[in-house]
Short mmCIF file of C-alpha atoms in Angstrom, two decimals:
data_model
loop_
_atom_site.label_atom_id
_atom_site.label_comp_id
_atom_site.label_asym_id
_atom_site.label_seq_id
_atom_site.Cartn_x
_atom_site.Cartn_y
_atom_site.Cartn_z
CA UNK I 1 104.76 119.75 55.79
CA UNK I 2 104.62 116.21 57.52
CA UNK I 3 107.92 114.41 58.62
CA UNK I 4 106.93 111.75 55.97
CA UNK I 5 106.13 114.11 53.29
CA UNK I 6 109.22 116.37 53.89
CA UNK I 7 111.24 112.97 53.57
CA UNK I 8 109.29 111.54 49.94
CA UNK I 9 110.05 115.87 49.03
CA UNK I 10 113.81 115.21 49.88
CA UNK I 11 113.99 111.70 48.30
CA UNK I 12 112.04 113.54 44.95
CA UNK I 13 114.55 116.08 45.02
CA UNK I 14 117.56 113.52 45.40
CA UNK I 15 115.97 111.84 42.20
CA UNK I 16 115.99 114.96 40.34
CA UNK I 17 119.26 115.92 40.76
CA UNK I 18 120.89 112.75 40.00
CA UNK I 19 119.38 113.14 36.30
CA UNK I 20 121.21 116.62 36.31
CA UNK I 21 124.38 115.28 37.40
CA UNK I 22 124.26 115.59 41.27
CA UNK I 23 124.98 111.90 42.54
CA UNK I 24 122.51 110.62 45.61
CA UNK I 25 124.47 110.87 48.42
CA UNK I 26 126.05 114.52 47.75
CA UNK I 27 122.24 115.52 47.01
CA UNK I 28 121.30 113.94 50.22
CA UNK I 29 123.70 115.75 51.94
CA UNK I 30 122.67 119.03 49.93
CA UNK I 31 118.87 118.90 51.11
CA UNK I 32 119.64 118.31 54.99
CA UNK I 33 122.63 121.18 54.94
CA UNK I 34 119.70 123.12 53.03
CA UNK I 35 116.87 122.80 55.34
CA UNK I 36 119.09 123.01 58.58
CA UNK I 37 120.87 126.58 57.26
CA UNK I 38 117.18 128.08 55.75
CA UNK I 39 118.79 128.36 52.18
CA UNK I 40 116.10 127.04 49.19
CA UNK I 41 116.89 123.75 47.86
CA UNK I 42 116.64 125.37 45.08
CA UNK I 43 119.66 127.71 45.52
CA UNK I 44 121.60 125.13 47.20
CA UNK I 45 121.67 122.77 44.28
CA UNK I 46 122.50 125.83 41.81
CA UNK I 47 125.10 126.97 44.13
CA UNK I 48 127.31 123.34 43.98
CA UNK I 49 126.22 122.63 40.12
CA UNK I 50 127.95 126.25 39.80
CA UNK I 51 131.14 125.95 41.79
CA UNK I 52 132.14 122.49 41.12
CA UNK I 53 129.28 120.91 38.94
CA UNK I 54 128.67 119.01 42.09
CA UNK I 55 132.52 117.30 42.05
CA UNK I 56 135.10 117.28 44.87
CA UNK I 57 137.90 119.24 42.56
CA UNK I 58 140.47 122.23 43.80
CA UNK I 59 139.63 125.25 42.10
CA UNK I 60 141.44 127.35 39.18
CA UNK I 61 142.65 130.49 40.87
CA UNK I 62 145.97 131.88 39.99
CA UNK I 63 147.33 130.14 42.98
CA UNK I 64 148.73 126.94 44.66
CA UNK I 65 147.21 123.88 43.84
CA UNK I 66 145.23 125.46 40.56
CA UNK I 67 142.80 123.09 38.77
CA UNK I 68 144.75 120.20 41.00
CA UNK I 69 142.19 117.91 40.20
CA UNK I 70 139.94 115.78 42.68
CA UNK I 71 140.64 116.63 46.19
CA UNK I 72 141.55 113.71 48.72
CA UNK I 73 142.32 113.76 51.88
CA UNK I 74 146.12 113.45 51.60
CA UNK I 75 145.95 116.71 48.92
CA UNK I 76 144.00 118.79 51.11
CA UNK I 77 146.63 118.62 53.70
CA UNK I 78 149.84 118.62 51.25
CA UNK I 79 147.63 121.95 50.03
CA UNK I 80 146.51 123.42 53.38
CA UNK I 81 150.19 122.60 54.98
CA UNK I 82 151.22 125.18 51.95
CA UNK I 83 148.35 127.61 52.60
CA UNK I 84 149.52 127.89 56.27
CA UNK I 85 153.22 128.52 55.26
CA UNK I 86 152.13 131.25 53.07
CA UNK I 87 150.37 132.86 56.04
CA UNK I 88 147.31 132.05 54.67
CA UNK I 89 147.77 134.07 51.88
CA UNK I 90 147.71 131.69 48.87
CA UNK I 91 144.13 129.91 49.06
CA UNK I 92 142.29 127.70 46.36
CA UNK I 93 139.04 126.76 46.32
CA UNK I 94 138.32 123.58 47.77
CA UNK I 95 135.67 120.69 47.24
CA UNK I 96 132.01 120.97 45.99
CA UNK I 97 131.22 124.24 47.33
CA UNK I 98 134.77 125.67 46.22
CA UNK I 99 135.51 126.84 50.25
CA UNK I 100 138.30 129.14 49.44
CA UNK I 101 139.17 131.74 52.21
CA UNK I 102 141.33 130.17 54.99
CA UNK I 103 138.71 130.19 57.74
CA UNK I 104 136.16 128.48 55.99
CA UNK I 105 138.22 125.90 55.22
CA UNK I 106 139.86 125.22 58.77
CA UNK I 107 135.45 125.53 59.78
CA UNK I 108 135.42 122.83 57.70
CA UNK I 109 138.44 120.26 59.17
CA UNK I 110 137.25 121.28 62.36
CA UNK I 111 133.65 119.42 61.50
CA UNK I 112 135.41 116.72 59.84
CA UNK I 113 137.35 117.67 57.02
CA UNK I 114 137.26 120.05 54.08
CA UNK I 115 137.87 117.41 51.84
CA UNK I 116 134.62 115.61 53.08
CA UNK I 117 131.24 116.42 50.76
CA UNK I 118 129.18 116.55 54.72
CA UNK I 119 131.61 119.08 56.08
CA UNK I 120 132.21 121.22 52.78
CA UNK I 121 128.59 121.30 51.74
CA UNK I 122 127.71 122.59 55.47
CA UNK I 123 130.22 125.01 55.77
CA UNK I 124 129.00 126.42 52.25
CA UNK I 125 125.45 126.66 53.49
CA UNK I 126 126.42 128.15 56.98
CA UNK I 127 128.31 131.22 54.67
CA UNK I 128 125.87 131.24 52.24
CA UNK I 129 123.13 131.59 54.82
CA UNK I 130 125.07 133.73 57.02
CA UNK I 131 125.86 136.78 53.56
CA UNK I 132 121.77 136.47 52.93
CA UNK I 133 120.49 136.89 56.32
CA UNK I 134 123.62 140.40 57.00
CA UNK I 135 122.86 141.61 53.19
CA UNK I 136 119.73 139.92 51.71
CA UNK I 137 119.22 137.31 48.90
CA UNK I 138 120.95 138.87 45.75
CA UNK I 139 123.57 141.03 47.72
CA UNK I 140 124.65 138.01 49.67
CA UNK I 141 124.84 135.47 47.01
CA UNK I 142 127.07 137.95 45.51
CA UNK I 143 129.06 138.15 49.25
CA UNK I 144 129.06 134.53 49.32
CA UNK I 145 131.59 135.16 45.97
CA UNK I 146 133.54 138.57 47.21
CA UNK I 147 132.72 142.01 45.85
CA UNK I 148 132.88 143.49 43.09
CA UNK I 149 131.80 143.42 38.89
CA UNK I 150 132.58 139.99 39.28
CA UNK I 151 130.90 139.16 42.14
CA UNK I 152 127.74 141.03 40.86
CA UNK I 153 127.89 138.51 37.91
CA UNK I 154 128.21 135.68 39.83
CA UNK I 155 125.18 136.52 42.11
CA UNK I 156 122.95 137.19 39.04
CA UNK I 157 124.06 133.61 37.03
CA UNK I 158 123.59 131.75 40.36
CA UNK I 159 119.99 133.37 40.86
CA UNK I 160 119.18 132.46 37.36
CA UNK I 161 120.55 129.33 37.87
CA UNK I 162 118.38 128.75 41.28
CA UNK I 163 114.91 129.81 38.97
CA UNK I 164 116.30 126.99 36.76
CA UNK I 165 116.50 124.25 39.91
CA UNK I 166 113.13 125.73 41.12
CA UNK I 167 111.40 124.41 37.85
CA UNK I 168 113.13 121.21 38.18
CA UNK I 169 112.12 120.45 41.39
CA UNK I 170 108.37 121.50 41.35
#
């Protein structure tokens, strides 16, 4: 595909997602993560419609900072200055791709900022990328979650969800 093709592809996929709730500049940010890691656009819209239905929220595991609401830059570091006294043993998901485990999220500050949609959506995309290419496409979706029952389940509504994205985006 042509530089100028690729680009009216990317802004068509942009427009797309803002009519499923995905606003322009996090879907901008979606499709360049996307085509610099190798993960389908597809999949990469699923997987942040999924986690955080595209929002910059904490998560809602049993944990500090449960369901804390929209992370910011000052609650991000009032929650990771908590993280790090637990010895990294209490974590929450963070942002829109829900960056949970400890050393995804200091990946993230250290390219800007876990709290920032650039650095969190890249980060997600690097681990996402990363579980597919060591276990292949369903297996590392579900890696990208943990292991286990649930894990399984997550990796099959995500796929289903990608098919879904796939349609929309012709």
């Amino acid at each position: 595909m042509s530089t100028a093709a690729q680009r009216r592809a990317d802004a068509r996929y942009v427009k797309v997602a803002a009519k499923h709730g995905c606003r322009p500049a996090l879907g901008r940010i979606i499709v360049r993560h996307a085509r610099a890691k190798g993960v389908p656009i597809s999949l990469a819209f699923a997987l942040f419609e999924h986690e955080s239905g595209f929002r910059k929220v904490f998560g809602h595991d049993p944990t500090i900072y449960v369901g804390a609401g929209t992370v910011t830059r000052a609650k991000y570091l009032a929650y990771r200055a908590r993280r790090r006294a637990s010895g990294n043993r209490l974590m929450q998901g963070v942002g829109e791709g829900q960056l949970t485990w400890w050393e995804t999220q200091d990946l993230a500050d250290a390219r800007g900022g876990c709290w920032k949609a650039d650095a969190n959506v890249g980060v997600s995309l690097l681990t996402l990328a990363a579980r597919i290419r060591e276990h292949g496409y369903a297996k590392g979706i579900e890696r990208y979650n943990g292991s286990g029952p649930a894990a399984v389940a997550y990796s099959q509504r995500l796929r289903a969800r990608a098919k879904v994205w796939h349609a929309r985006l012709g």
